[in-house]
PDB file of N, CA and C in Angstrom:
ATOM      1  N   UNK A   1       6.382  82.876 -58.739  1.00 71.00           N
ATOM      2  CA  UNK A   1       7.427  81.784 -59.192  1.00 71.00           C
ATOM      3  C   UNK A   1       8.247  81.181 -58.877  1.00 71.00           C
ATOM      4  N   UNK A   2       8.548  80.129 -58.987  1.00 75.00           N
ATOM      5  CA  UNK A   2      10.247  79.366 -58.539  1.00 75.00           C
ATOM      6  C   UNK A   2      10.535  78.655 -59.727  1.00 75.00           C
ATOM      7  N   UNK A   3      11.855  79.182 -59.914  1.00 80.00           N
ATOM      8  CA  UNK A   3      12.373  78.252 -61.027  1.00 80.00           C
ATOM      9  C   UNK A   3      13.775  77.793 -60.758  1.00 80.00           C
ATOM     10  N   UNK A   4      13.881  76.708 -61.532  1.00 79.00           N
ATOM     11  CA  UNK A   4      14.945  75.985 -61.056  1.00 79.00           C
ATOM     12  C   UNK A   4      15.609  75.695 -62.372  1.00 79.00           C
ATOM     13  N   UNK A   5      16.840  75.150 -62.279  1.00 79.00           N
ATOM     14  CA  UNK A   5      17.539  74.726 -63.684  1.00 79.00           C
ATOM     15  C   UNK A   5      17.940  75.401 -64.744  1.00 79.00           C
ATOM     16  N   UNK A   6      17.895  75.129 -65.995  1.00 86.00           N
ATOM     17  CA  UNK A   6      18.006  75.391 -67.548  1.00 86.00           C
ATOM     18  C   UNK A   6      16.771  75.707 -67.928  1.00 86.00           C
ATOM     19  N   UNK A   7      15.994  76.908 -68.527  1.00 89.00           N
ATOM     20  CA  UNK A   7      14.773  76.855 -69.181  1.00 89.00           C
ATOM     21  C   UNK A   7      15.186  76.548 -70.857  1.00 89.00           C
ATOM     22  N   UNK A   8      14.174  76.285 -71.351  1.00 93.00           N
ATOM     23  CA  UNK A   8      13.764  76.552 -72.928  1.00 93.00           C
ATOM     24  C   UNK A   8      12.968  77.805 -72.990  1.00 93.00           C
ATOM     25  N   UNK A   9      13.223  78.441 -74.216  1.00 94.00           N
ATOM     26  CA  UNK A   9      12.252  79.370 -74.771  1.00 94.00           C
ATOM     27  C   UNK A   9      10.447  79.060 -74.518  1.00 94.00           C
ATOM     28  N   UNK A  10      10.268  77.973 -74.652  1.00 95.00           N
ATOM     29  CA  UNK A  10       9.161  77.470 -74.112  1.00 95.00           C
ATOM     30  C   UNK A  10       8.282  77.760 -73.126  1.00 95.00           C
ATOM     31  N   UNK A  11       9.374  77.254 -72.046  1.00 93.00           N
ATOM     32  CA  UNK A  11       9.246  77.429 -70.403  1.00 93.00           C
ATOM     33  C   UNK A  11       8.970  78.844 -70.505  1.00 93.00           C
ATOM     34  N   UNK A  12       9.837  79.738 -70.827  1.00 93.00           N
ATOM     35  CA  UNK A  12       9.592  81.266 -70.822  1.00 93.00           C
ATOM     36  C   UNK A  12       8.228  81.479 -71.377  1.00 93.00           C
ATOM     37  N   UNK A  13       7.791  81.411 -72.521  1.00 95.00           N
ATOM     38  CA  UNK A  13       6.613  81.948 -73.454  1.00 95.00           C
ATOM     39  C   UNK A  13       5.244  81.365 -72.392  1.00 95.00           C
ATOM     40  N   UNK A  14       5.374  80.202 -72.209  1.00 94.00           N
ATOM     41  CA  UNK A  14       4.435  79.639 -70.980  1.00 94.00           C
ATOM     42  C   UNK A  14       4.160  80.597 -69.873  1.00 94.00           C
ATOM     43  N   UNK A  15       5.568  80.690 -69.480  1.00 92.00           N
ATOM     44  CA  UNK A  15       5.764  81.519 -67.731  1.00 92.00           C
ATOM     45  C   UNK A  15       4.693  82.653 -68.125  1.00 92.00           C
ATOM     46  N   UNK A  16       5.034  83.319 -69.352  1.00 94.00           N
ATOM     47  CA  UNK A  16       4.657  84.945 -69.181  1.00 94.00           C
ATOM     48  C   UNK A  16       3.290  85.022 -69.991  1.00 94.00           C
ATOM     49  N   UNK A  17       2.839  83.771 -70.800  1.00 95.00           N
ATOM     50  CA  UNK A  17       1.477  83.695 -70.802  1.00 95.00           C
ATOM     51  C   UNK A  17       0.630  83.503 -69.930  1.00 95.00           C
ATOM     52  N   UNK A  18       1.029  82.536 -68.715  1.00 95.00           N
ATOM     53  CA  UNK A  18       0.151  82.605 -67.694  1.00 95.00           C
ATOM     54  C   UNK A  18       0.267  84.220 -67.011  1.00 95.00           C
ATOM     55  N   UNK A  19       1.412  84.535 -66.610  1.00 94.00           N
ATOM     56  CA  UNK A  19       1.642  85.717 -65.794  1.00 94.00           C
ATOM     57  C   UNK A  19       0.996  87.153 -66.500  1.00 94.00           C
ATOM     58  N   UNK A  20       0.697  87.051 -67.581  1.00 95.00           N
ATOM     59  CA  UNK A  20      -0.246  88.135 -68.615  1.00 95.00           C
ATOM     60  C   UNK A  20      -1.209  87.922 -68.317  1.00 95.00           C
ATOM     61  N   UNK A  21      -1.999  86.564 -68.424  1.00 96.00           N
ATOM     62  CA  UNK A  21      -3.249  86.398 -67.818  1.00 96.00           C
ATOM     63  C   UNK A  21      -3.692  86.910 -66.551  1.00 96.00           C
ATOM     64  N   UNK A  22      -3.180  86.531 -65.522  1.00 95.00           N
ATOM     65  CA  UNK A  22      -3.300  86.627 -64.140  1.00 95.00           C
ATOM     66  C   UNK A  22      -2.941  88.168 -63.999  1.00 95.00           C
ATOM     67  N   UNK A  23      -2.041  88.726 -64.635  1.00 94.00           N
ATOM     68  CA  UNK A  23      -1.940  90.533 -64.502  1.00 94.00           C
ATOM     69  C   UNK A  23      -3.223  91.140 -64.971  1.00 94.00           C
ATOM     70  N   UNK A  24      -3.136  90.645 -66.042  1.00 95.00           N
ATOM     71  CA  UNK A  24      -4.521  91.353 -66.878  1.00 95.00           C
ATOM     72  C   UNK A  24      -5.849  91.727 -65.916  1.00 95.00           C
ATOM     73  N   UNK A  25      -5.902  90.103 -65.701  1.00 97.00           N
ATOM     74  CA  UNK A  25      -7.168  89.934 -64.702  1.00 97.00           C
ATOM     75  C   UNK A  25      -7.368  91.114 -63.467  1.00 97.00           C
ATOM     76  N   UNK A  26      -5.794  90.837 -62.547  1.00 95.00           N
ATOM     77  CA  UNK A  26      -5.673  91.936 -61.557  1.00 95.00           C
ATOM     78  C   UNK A  26      -6.087  93.103 -62.118  1.00 95.00           C
ATOM     79  N   UNK A  27      -5.634  93.748 -63.058  1.00 95.00           N
ATOM     80  CA  UNK A  27      -5.738  95.080 -63.616  1.00 95.00           C
ATOM     81  C   UNK A  27      -6.897  95.120 -63.821  1.00 95.00           C
ATOM     82  N   UNK A  28      -7.893  94.392 -64.348  1.00 96.00           N
ATOM     83  CA  UNK A  28      -9.334  94.844 -64.688  1.00 96.00           C
ATOM     84  C   UNK A  28      -9.978  94.757 -63.245  1.00 96.00           C
ATOM     85  N   UNK A  29      -9.852  94.162 -61.928  1.00 97.00           N
ATOM     86  CA  UNK A  29     -10.172  94.354 -61.017  1.00 97.00           C
ATOM     87  C   UNK A  29      -9.533  95.410 -59.948  1.00 97.00           C
ATOM     88  N   UNK A  30      -8.765  95.950 -60.310  1.00 95.00           N
ATOM     89  CA  UNK A  30      -7.784  97.348 -59.838  1.00 95.00           C
ATOM     90  C   UNK A  30      -7.143  96.640 -58.776  1.00 95.00           C
ATOM     91  N   UNK A  31      -6.627  95.706 -58.625  1.00 94.00           N
ATOM     92  CA  UNK A  31      -5.885  94.990 -57.665  1.00 94.00           C
ATOM     93  C   UNK A  31      -4.144  95.314 -58.207  1.00 94.00           C
ATOM     94  N   UNK A  32      -3.681  95.486 -56.937  1.00 91.00           N
ATOM     95  CA  UNK A  32      -2.214  95.903 -56.807  1.00 91.00           C
ATOM     96  C   UNK A  32      -1.615  94.242 -57.395  1.00 91.00           C
ATOM     97  N   UNK A  33      -0.437  94.519 -58.257  1.00 91.00           N
ATOM     98  CA  UNK A  33       0.277  93.268 -58.700  1.00 91.00           C
ATOM     99  C   UNK A  33       1.644  93.587 -58.291  1.00 91.00           C
ATOM    100  N   UNK A  34       1.901  92.223 -57.619  1.00 91.00           N
ATOM    101  CA  UNK A  34       2.945  91.780 -56.731  1.00 91.00           C
ATOM    102  C   UNK A  34       3.522  90.440 -57.318  1.00 91.00           C
ATOM    103  N   UNK A  35       4.803  90.769 -58.102  1.00 90.00           N
ATOM    104  CA  UNK A  35       5.270  89.334 -58.348  1.00 90.00           C
ATOM    105  C   UNK A  35       6.819  88.965 -57.918  1.00 90.00           C
ATOM    106  N   UNK A  36       6.731  88.007 -57.486  1.00 91.00           N
ATOM    107  CA  UNK A  36       8.033  87.201 -56.517  1.00 91.00           C
ATOM    108  C   UNK A  36       8.497  86.246 -57.991  1.00 91.00           C
ATOM    109  N   UNK A  37       9.663  86.691 -58.708  1.00 89.00           N
ATOM    110  CA  UNK A  37      10.362  85.238 -59.100  1.00 89.00           C
ATOM    111  C   UNK A  37      11.685  85.065 -58.303  1.00 89.00           C
ATOM    112  N   UNK A  38      11.442  83.757 -57.822  1.00 91.00           N
ATOM    113  CA  UNK A  38      12.439  82.892 -57.092  1.00 91.00           C
ATOM    114  C   UNK A  38      13.172  82.099 -57.886  1.00 91.00           C
ATOM    115  N   UNK A  39      14.592  82.862 -58.594  1.00 90.00           N
ATOM    116  CA  UNK A  39      15.338  82.028 -59.459  1.00 90.00           C
ATOM    117  C   UNK A  39      16.344  81.613 -58.776  1.00 90.00           C
ATOM    118  N   UNK A  40      16.701  81.643 -57.564  1.00 91.00           N
ATOM    119  CA  UNK A  40      17.813  80.993 -56.685  1.00 91.00           C
ATOM    120  C   UNK A  40      17.962  79.750 -57.000  1.00 91.00           C
ATOM    121  N   UNK A  41      17.256  78.801 -57.230  1.00 89.00           N
ATOM    122  CA  UNK A  41      17.756  77.660 -57.614  1.00 89.00           C
ATOM    123  C   UNK A  41      18.129  77.308 -59.147  1.00 89.00           C
ATOM    124  N   UNK A  42      18.079  78.591 -59.689  1.00 87.00           N
ATOM    125  CA  UNK A  42      18.301  78.406 -61.460  1.00 87.00           C
ATOM    126  C   UNK A  42      19.664  78.796 -61.545  1.00 87.00           C
ATOM    127  N   UNK A  43      19.988  77.698 -62.821  1.00 87.00           N
ATOM    128  CA  UNK A  43      20.866  78.439 -63.153  1.00 87.00           C
ATOM    129  C   UNK A  43      21.118  79.663 -64.046  1.00 87.00           C
ATOM    130  N   UNK A  44      22.405  80.434 -64.324  1.00 87.00           N
ATOM    131  CA  UNK A  44      22.178  81.440 -65.350  1.00 87.00           C
ATOM    132  C   UNK A  44      21.759  81.211 -66.560  1.00 87.00           C
ATOM    133  N   UNK A  45      20.770  81.717 -67.059  1.00 89.00           N
ATOM    134  CA  UNK A  45      20.450  81.383 -68.080  1.00 89.00           C
ATOM    135  C   UNK A  45      20.941  81.692 -69.414  1.00 89.00           C
ATOM    136  N   UNK A  46      21.208  81.175 -70.769  1.00 91.00           N
ATOM    137  CA  UNK A  46      22.004  81.589 -71.747  1.00 91.00           C
ATOM    138  C   UNK A  46      21.484  83.197 -72.430  1.00 91.00           C
ATOM    139  N   UNK A  47      22.446  83.919 -73.028  1.00 90.00           N
ATOM    140  CA  UNK A  47      21.787  84.910 -73.978  1.00 90.00           C
ATOM    141  C   UNK A  47      20.389  84.749 -74.859  1.00 90.00           C
ATOM    142  N   UNK A  48      20.311  83.599 -75.290  1.00 93.00           N
ATOM    143  CA  UNK A  48      19.505  83.288 -76.243  1.00 93.00           C
ATOM    144  C   UNK A  48      18.042  83.189 -75.675  1.00 93.00           C
ATOM    145  N   UNK A  49      18.213  82.948 -73.948  1.00 93.00           N
ATOM    146  CA  UNK A  49      16.809  82.700 -73.317  1.00 93.00           C
ATOM    147  C   UNK A  49      16.590  83.759 -72.502  1.00 93.00           C
ATOM    148  N   UNK A  50      17.830  84.694 -72.049  1.00 90.00           N
ATOM    149  CA  UNK A  50      17.519  86.191 -71.255  1.00 90.00           C
ATOM    150  C   UNK A  50      16.812  86.797 -72.420  1.00 90.00           C
ATOM    151  N   UNK A  51      17.385  87.086 -73.421  1.00 92.00           N
ATOM    152  CA  UNK A  51      16.777  87.822 -74.322  1.00 92.00           C
ATOM    153  C   UNK A  51      15.156  88.128 -74.429  1.00 92.00           C
ATOM    154  N   UNK A  52      14.543  86.968 -74.694  1.00 94.00           N
ATOM    155  CA  UNK A  52      13.230  86.859 -74.510  1.00 94.00           C
ATOM    156  C   UNK A  52      12.336  86.925 -72.939  1.00 94.00           C
ATOM    157  N   UNK A  53      13.330  86.562 -72.008  1.00 91.00           N
ATOM    158  CA  UNK A  53      12.873  87.317 -70.839  1.00 91.00           C
ATOM    159  C   UNK A  53      12.593  88.320 -70.172  1.00 91.00           C
ATOM    160  N   UNK A  54      13.653  89.130 -71.261  1.00 89.00           N
ATOM    161  CA  UNK A  54      13.659  90.697 -70.914  1.00 89.00           C
ATOM    162  C   UNK A  54      12.535  91.380 -71.892  1.00 89.00           C
ATOM    163  N   UNK A  55      12.483  90.855 -73.027  1.00 92.00           N
ATOM    164  CA  UNK A  55      11.460  91.531 -74.023  1.00 92.00           C
ATOM    165  C   UNK A  55       9.825  90.941 -73.477  1.00 92.00           C
ATOM    166  N   UNK A  56       9.446  89.777 -72.788  1.00 92.00           N
ATOM    167  CA  UNK A  56       8.350  89.673 -71.799  1.00 92.00           C
ATOM    168  C   UNK A  56       8.515  90.661 -70.712  1.00 92.00           C
ATOM    169  N   UNK A  57       9.480  90.678 -70.278  1.00 89.00           N
ATOM    170  CA  UNK A  57       9.361  91.730 -69.032  1.00 89.00           C
ATOM    171  C   UNK A  57       8.675  92.818 -69.301  1.00 89.00           C
ATOM    172  N   UNK A  58       9.583  93.739 -70.403  1.00 88.00           N
ATOM    173  CA  UNK A  58       9.037  94.914 -70.744  1.00 88.00           C
ATOM    174  C   UNK A  58       7.693  95.127 -71.500  1.00 88.00           C
ATOM    175  N   UNK A  59       7.024  93.652 -72.042  1.00 90.00           N
ATOM    176  CA  UNK A  59       5.800  94.002 -72.445  1.00 90.00           C
ATOM    177  C   UNK A  59       4.885  93.841 -71.438  1.00 90.00           C
ATOM    178  N   UNK A  60       5.094  93.026 -70.452  1.00 88.00           N
ATOM    179  CA  UNK A  60       4.281  92.754 -69.103  1.00 88.00           C
ATOM    180  C   UNK A  60       4.096  93.844 -68.210  1.00 88.00           C
ATOM    181  N   UNK A  61       5.229  93.985 -67.631  1.00 87.00           N
ATOM    182  CA  UNK A  61       5.231  94.926 -66.321  1.00 87.00           C
ATOM    183  C   UNK A  61       5.132  96.245 -66.708  1.00 87.00           C
ATOM    184  N   UNK A  62       4.279  96.836 -65.964  1.00 87.00           N
ATOM    185  CA  UNK A  62       3.756  98.224 -65.834  1.00 87.00           C
ATOM    186  C   UNK A  62       4.469  99.053 -64.513  1.00 87.00           C
ATOM    187  N   UNK A  63       4.784 100.247 -64.973  1.00 82.00           N
ATOM    188  CA  UNK A  63       5.731 101.270 -63.680  1.00 82.00           C
ATOM    189  C   UNK A  63       4.876 101.122 -62.347  1.00 82.00           C
ATOM    190  N   UNK A  64       3.497 100.486 -62.186  1.00 84.00           N
ATOM    191  CA  UNK A  64       2.968 100.294 -60.890  1.00 84.00           C
ATOM    192  C   UNK A  64       2.925  99.211 -60.506  1.00 84.00           C
ATOM    193  N   UNK A  65       3.458  98.589 -61.178  1.00 87.00           N
ATOM    194  CA  UNK A  65       3.713  96.827 -60.614  1.00 87.00           C
ATOM    195  C   UNK A  65       4.767  96.817 -59.719  1.00 87.00           C
ATOM    196  N   UNK A  66       4.980  96.303 -58.912  1.00 87.00           N
ATOM    197  CA  UNK A  66       5.715  95.374 -58.071  1.00 87.00           C
ATOM    198  C   UNK A  66       6.787  94.179 -58.306  1.00 87.00           C
ATOM    199  N   UNK A  67       7.733  94.179 -58.975  1.00 87.00           N
ATOM    200  CA  UNK A  67       8.560  93.004 -59.216  1.00 87.00           C
ATOM    201  C   UNK A  67       9.756  93.114 -58.770  1.00 87.00           C
ATOM    202  N   UNK A  68      10.111  91.446 -57.948  1.00 88.00           N
ATOM    203  CA  UNK A  68      11.418  91.314 -57.461  1.00 88.00           C
ATOM    204  C   UNK A  68      11.477  89.974 -57.996  1.00 88.00           C
ATOM    205  N   UNK A  69      13.261  89.953 -58.150  1.00 89.00           N
ATOM    206  CA  UNK A  69      13.587  88.554 -58.542  1.00 89.00           C
ATOM    207  C   UNK A  69      14.954  88.222 -57.603  1.00 89.00           C
ATOM    208  N   UNK A  70      14.449  87.020 -56.699  1.00 90.00           N
ATOM    209  CA  UNK A  70      15.387  86.284 -55.895  1.00 90.00           C
ATOM    210  C   UNK A  70      16.162  85.718 -56.562  1.00 90.00           C
ATOM    211  N   UNK A  71      17.664  85.897 -56.117  1.00 91.00           N
ATOM    212  CA  UNK A  71      18.664  85.438 -56.555  1.00 91.00           C
ATOM    213  C   UNK A  71      19.294  84.439 -55.752  1.00 91.00           C
ATOM    214  N   UNK A  72      20.357  83.614 -56.047  1.00 92.00           N
ATOM    215  CA  UNK A  72      21.041  82.811 -54.907  1.00 92.00           C
ATOM    216  C   UNK A  72      22.058  83.687 -54.524  1.00 92.00           C
ATOM    217  N   UNK A  73      22.824  84.746 -54.753  1.00 92.00           N
ATOM    218  CA  UNK A  73      24.068  85.366 -54.073  1.00 92.00           C
ATOM    219  C   UNK A  73      24.087  86.726 -54.636  1.00 92.00           C
ATOM    220  N   UNK A  74      25.219  87.347 -54.486  1.00 90.00           N
ATOM    221  CA  UNK A  74      25.705  88.888 -54.530  1.00 90.00           C
ATOM    222  C   UNK A  74      26.114  88.835 -56.218  1.00 90.00           C
ATOM    223  N   UNK A  75      26.968  87.726 -56.169  1.00 91.00           N
ATOM    224  CA  UNK A  75      27.534  87.668 -57.559  1.00 91.00           C
ATOM    225  C   UNK A  75      26.115  87.694 -58.743  1.00 91.00           C
ATOM    226  N   UNK A  76      25.077  86.864 -58.497  1.00 90.00           N
ATOM    227  CA  UNK A  76      23.829  86.564 -59.301  1.00 90.00           C
ATOM    228  C   UNK A  76      23.330  87.941 -59.440  1.00 90.00           C
ATOM    229  N   UNK A  77      23.044  88.610 -57.818  1.00 88.00           N
ATOM    230  CA  UNK A  77      22.107  89.963 -57.916  1.00 88.00           C
ATOM    231  C   UNK A  77      23.017  90.798 -58.577  1.00 88.00           C
ATOM    232  N   UNK A  78      24.217  91.293 -58.807  1.00 88.00           N
ATOM    233  CA  UNK A  78      24.997  92.204 -59.865  1.00 88.00           C
ATOM    234  C   UNK A  78      24.635  91.852 -60.864  1.00 88.00           C
ATOM    235  N   UNK A  79      24.474  90.614 -61.326  1.00 88.00           N
ATOM    236  CA  UNK A  79      24.571  90.139 -63.014  1.00 88.00           C
ATOM    237  C   UNK A  79      23.065  90.279 -63.471  1.00 88.00           C
ATOM    238  N   UNK A  80      22.090  90.258 -62.418  1.00 87.00           N
ATOM    239  CA  UNK A  80      20.549  90.290 -62.717  1.00 87.00           C
ATOM    240  C   UNK A  80      20.653  91.875 -62.854  1.00 87.00           C
ATOM    241  N   UNK A  81      20.899  92.695 -61.977  1.00 85.00           N
ATOM    242  CA  UNK A  81      21.128  93.990 -62.058  1.00 85.00           C
ATOM    243  C   UNK A  81      21.518  94.976 -63.263  1.00 85.00           C
ATOM    244  N   UNK A  82      22.576  94.163 -63.676  1.00 85.00           N
ATOM    245  CA  UNK A  82      23.284  94.717 -65.194  1.00 85.00           C
ATOM    246  C   UNK A  82      22.054  94.345 -66.170  1.00 85.00           C
ATOM    247  N   UNK A  83      21.600  93.157 -66.513  1.00 84.00           N
ATOM    248  CA  UNK A  83      20.866  92.771 -67.287  1.00 84.00           C
ATOM    249  C   UNK A  83      19.740  93.511 -67.373  1.00 84.00           C
ATOM    250  N   UNK A  84      18.897  94.068 -66.223  1.00 82.00           N
ATOM    251  CA  UNK A  84      17.728  94.575 -65.887  1.00 82.00           C
ATOM    252  C   UNK A  84      18.259  96.492 -66.462  1.00 82.00           C
ATOM    253  N   UNK A  85      18.936  96.758 -66.144  1.00 70.00           N
ATOM    254  CA  UNK A  85      19.321  98.530 -66.418  1.00 70.00           C
ATOM    255  C   UNK A  85      18.341  98.691 -65.793  1.00 70.00           C
ATOM    256  N   UNK A  86      17.691  99.792 -66.158  1.00 62.00           N
ATOM    257  CA  UNK A  86      16.839 100.739 -65.186  1.00 62.00           C
ATOM    258  C   UNK A  86      15.184 100.320 -65.495  1.00 62.00           C
ATOM    259  N   UNK A  87      14.978  98.838 -65.396  1.00 66.00           N
ATOM    260  CA  UNK A  87      13.734  98.427 -65.367  1.00 66.00           C
ATOM    261  C   UNK A  87      13.402  98.698 -63.790  1.00 66.00           C
ATOM    262  N   UNK A  88      12.045  98.730 -63.332  1.00 72.00           N
ATOM    263  CA  UNK A  88      11.387  98.807 -62.181  1.00 72.00           C
ATOM    264  C   UNK A  88      11.356  97.528 -61.484  1.00 72.00           C
ATOM    265  N   UNK A  89      12.288  96.680 -61.329  1.00 82.00           N
ATOM    266  CA  UNK A  89      12.364  95.524 -60.593  1.00 82.00           C
ATOM    267  C   UNK A  89      13.384  95.436 -59.630  1.00 82.00           C
ATOM    268  N   UNK A  90      13.645  94.960 -58.628  1.00 83.00           N
ATOM    269  CA  UNK A  90      14.264  94.776 -57.658  1.00 83.00           C
ATOM    270  C   UNK A  90      14.907  93.362 -57.753  1.00 83.00           C
ATOM    271  N   UNK A  91      16.233  92.972 -57.660  1.00 86.00           N
ATOM    272  CA  UNK A  91      16.879  91.911 -57.487  1.00 86.00           C
ATOM    273  C   UNK A  91      17.444  91.905 -56.331  1.00 86.00           C
ATOM    274  N   UNK A  92      17.237  90.835 -55.722  1.00 85.00           N
ATOM    275  CA  UNK A  92      17.613  90.932 -54.043  1.00 85.00           C
ATOM    276  C   UNK A  92      18.373  89.467 -53.789  1.00 85.00           C
ATOM    277  N   UNK A  93      18.989  89.333 -52.929  1.00 88.00           N
ATOM    278  CA  UNK A  93      19.344  87.812 -52.998  1.00 88.00           C
ATOM    279  C   UNK A  93      19.248  87.103 -51.281  1.00 88.00           C
ATOM    280  N   UNK A  94      18.289  88.111 -50.532  1.00 87.00           N
ATOM    281  CA  UNK A  94      17.622  87.537 -49.535  1.00 87.00           C
ATOM    282  C   UNK A  94      16.204  87.777 -49.237  1.00 87.00           C
ATOM    283  N   UNK A  95      15.454  86.588 -49.002  1.00 86.00           N
ATOM    284  CA  UNK A  95      14.197  86.451 -49.238  1.00 86.00           C
ATOM    285  C   UNK A  95      13.240  87.632 -48.271  1.00 86.00           C
ATOM    286  N   UNK A  96      13.597  87.961 -47.016  1.00 87.00           N
ATOM    287  CA  UNK A  96      13.007  88.966 -46.215  1.00 87.00           C
ATOM    288  C   UNK A  96      12.828  90.499 -46.397  1.00 87.00           C
ATOM    289  N   UNK A  97      13.927  91.055 -47.419  1.00 85.00           N
ATOM    290  CA  UNK A  97      14.291  91.682 -48.039  1.00 85.00           C
ATOM    291  C   UNK A  97      13.439  91.715 -49.133  1.00 85.00           C
ATOM    292  N   UNK A  98      13.222  90.839 -49.932  1.00 84.00           N
ATOM    293  CA  UNK A  98      12.443  90.666 -51.108  1.00 84.00           C
ATOM    294  C   UNK A  98      10.943  90.860 -50.835  1.00 84.00           C
ATOM    295  N   UNK A  99      10.375  90.225 -50.069  1.00 86.00           N
ATOM    296  CA  UNK A  99       9.396  90.215 -49.691  1.00 86.00           C
ATOM    297  C   UNK A  99       8.471  91.995 -48.906  1.00 86.00           C
ATOM    298  N   UNK A 100       9.636  92.125 -48.159  1.00 87.00           N
ATOM    299  CA  UNK A 100       9.341  93.637 -47.467  1.00 87.00           C
ATOM    300  C   UNK A 100       9.573  94.655 -48.840  1.00 87.00           C
ATOM    301  N   UNK A 101      10.317  94.629 -49.539  1.00 81.00           N
ATOM    302  CA  UNK A 101       9.869  95.547 -50.853  1.00 81.00           C
ATOM    303  C   UNK A 101       9.018  95.150 -51.638  1.00 81.00           C
ATOM    304  N   UNK A 102       8.451  94.414 -51.675  1.00 86.00           N
ATOM    305  CA  UNK A 102       7.265  93.608 -52.546  1.00 86.00           C
ATOM    306  C   UNK A 102       6.140  94.484 -52.331  1.00 86.00           C
ATOM    307  N   UNK A 103       5.955  94.561 -50.650  1.00 86.00           N
ATOM    308  CA  UNK A 103       4.874  95.239 -49.849  1.00 86.00           C
ATOM    309  C   UNK A 103       5.000  96.466 -49.871  1.00 86.00           C
ATOM    310  N   UNK A 104       6.010  97.186 -49.801  1.00 83.00           N
ATOM    311  CA  UNK A 104       6.124  98.810 -49.280  1.00 83.00           C
ATOM    312  C   UNK A 104       5.873  99.385 -50.815  1.00 83.00           C
ATOM    313  N   UNK A 105       4.973 100.342 -50.928  1.00 78.00           N
ATOM    314  CA  UNK A 105       4.437 101.245 -52.283  1.00 78.00           C
ATOM    315  C   UNK A 105       5.929 102.414 -52.185  1.00 78.00           C
ATOM    316  N   UNK A 106       6.460 102.739 -51.425  1.00 78.00           N
ATOM    317  CA  UNK A 106       7.293 104.024 -51.279  1.00 78.00           C
ATOM    318  C   UNK A 106       8.977 103.542 -51.156  1.00 78.00           C
ATOM    319  N   UNK A 107       9.329 101.903 -51.498  1.00 75.00           N
ATOM    320  CA  UNK A 107      10.547 102.178 -52.166  1.00 75.00           C
ATOM    321  C   UNK A 107      10.972 102.047 -53.338  1.00 75.00           C
ATOM    322  N   UNK A 108      12.143 102.212 -53.661  1.00 72.00           N
ATOM    323  CA  UNK A 108      12.975 102.126 -54.869  1.00 72.00           C
ATOM    324  C   UNK A 108      13.307 101.242 -55.174  1.00 72.00           C
ATOM    325  N   UNK A 109      13.585 100.323 -56.360  1.00 69.00           N
ATOM    326  CA  UNK A 109      14.633  99.177 -56.014  1.00 69.00           C
ATOM    327  C   UNK A 109      15.755  99.351 -56.159  1.00 69.00           C
ATOM    328  N   UNK A 110      16.358  98.285 -55.237  1.00 68.00           N
ATOM    329  CA  UNK A 110      17.663  98.490 -55.079  1.00 68.00           C
ATOM    330  C   UNK A 110      18.295  98.639 -56.024  1.00 68.00           C
ATOM    331  N   UNK A 111      19.537  99.356 -55.991  1.00 61.00           N
ATOM    332  CA  UNK A 111      20.385  99.395 -57.144  1.00 61.00           C
ATOM    333  C   UNK A 111      19.883 100.457 -58.125  1.00 61.00           C
ATOM    334  N   UNK A 112      19.110 101.260 -58.388  1.00 52.00           N
ATOM    335  CA  UNK A 112      18.520 102.123 -58.979  1.00 52.00           C
ATOM    336  C   UNK A 112      18.333 103.627 -58.277  1.00 52.00           C
ATOM    337  N   UNK A 113      19.141 104.319 -58.751  1.00 45.00           N
ATOM    338  CA  UNK A 113      19.626 105.783 -58.188  1.00 45.00           C
ATOM    339  C   UNK A 113      18.596 106.416 -58.735  1.00 45.00           C
ATOM    340  N   UNK A 114      17.756 107.418 -57.464  1.00 43.00           N
ATOM    341  CA  UNK A 114      16.875 108.337 -57.636  1.00 43.00           C
ATOM    342  C   UNK A 114      17.444 109.706 -58.659  1.00 43.00           C
ATOM    343  N   UNK A 115      16.743 110.258 -59.842  1.00 40.00           N
ATOM    344  CA  UNK A 115      17.498 110.947 -60.816  1.00 40.00           C
ATOM    345  C   UNK A 115      16.479 112.555 -60.437  1.00 40.00           C
TER     346      UNK A 115
END
């Protein structure tokens, strides 16, 4: 997914409706789920938009999925990591490491410490 600009709640709902259908189909076929959300060209979203995004992520993503968010810079990366908390999602600011993390099954998401 590649996102730009400011989003509306309808955009978020439409994206996650499509993602849920795609993920459900992949799970039915026992295929791995790898999600790259490129928001490097998007603006930081308002809290009333972030809340439904996080709600959808909690509802859609499973621990066996590999999901990464590509952001524009280190400040955005820290902001996204803070919003995600302990979610099993990587937030990175460079595309090659993002793609490498998505393809590796044994790397922890950056910023999450082993317990």
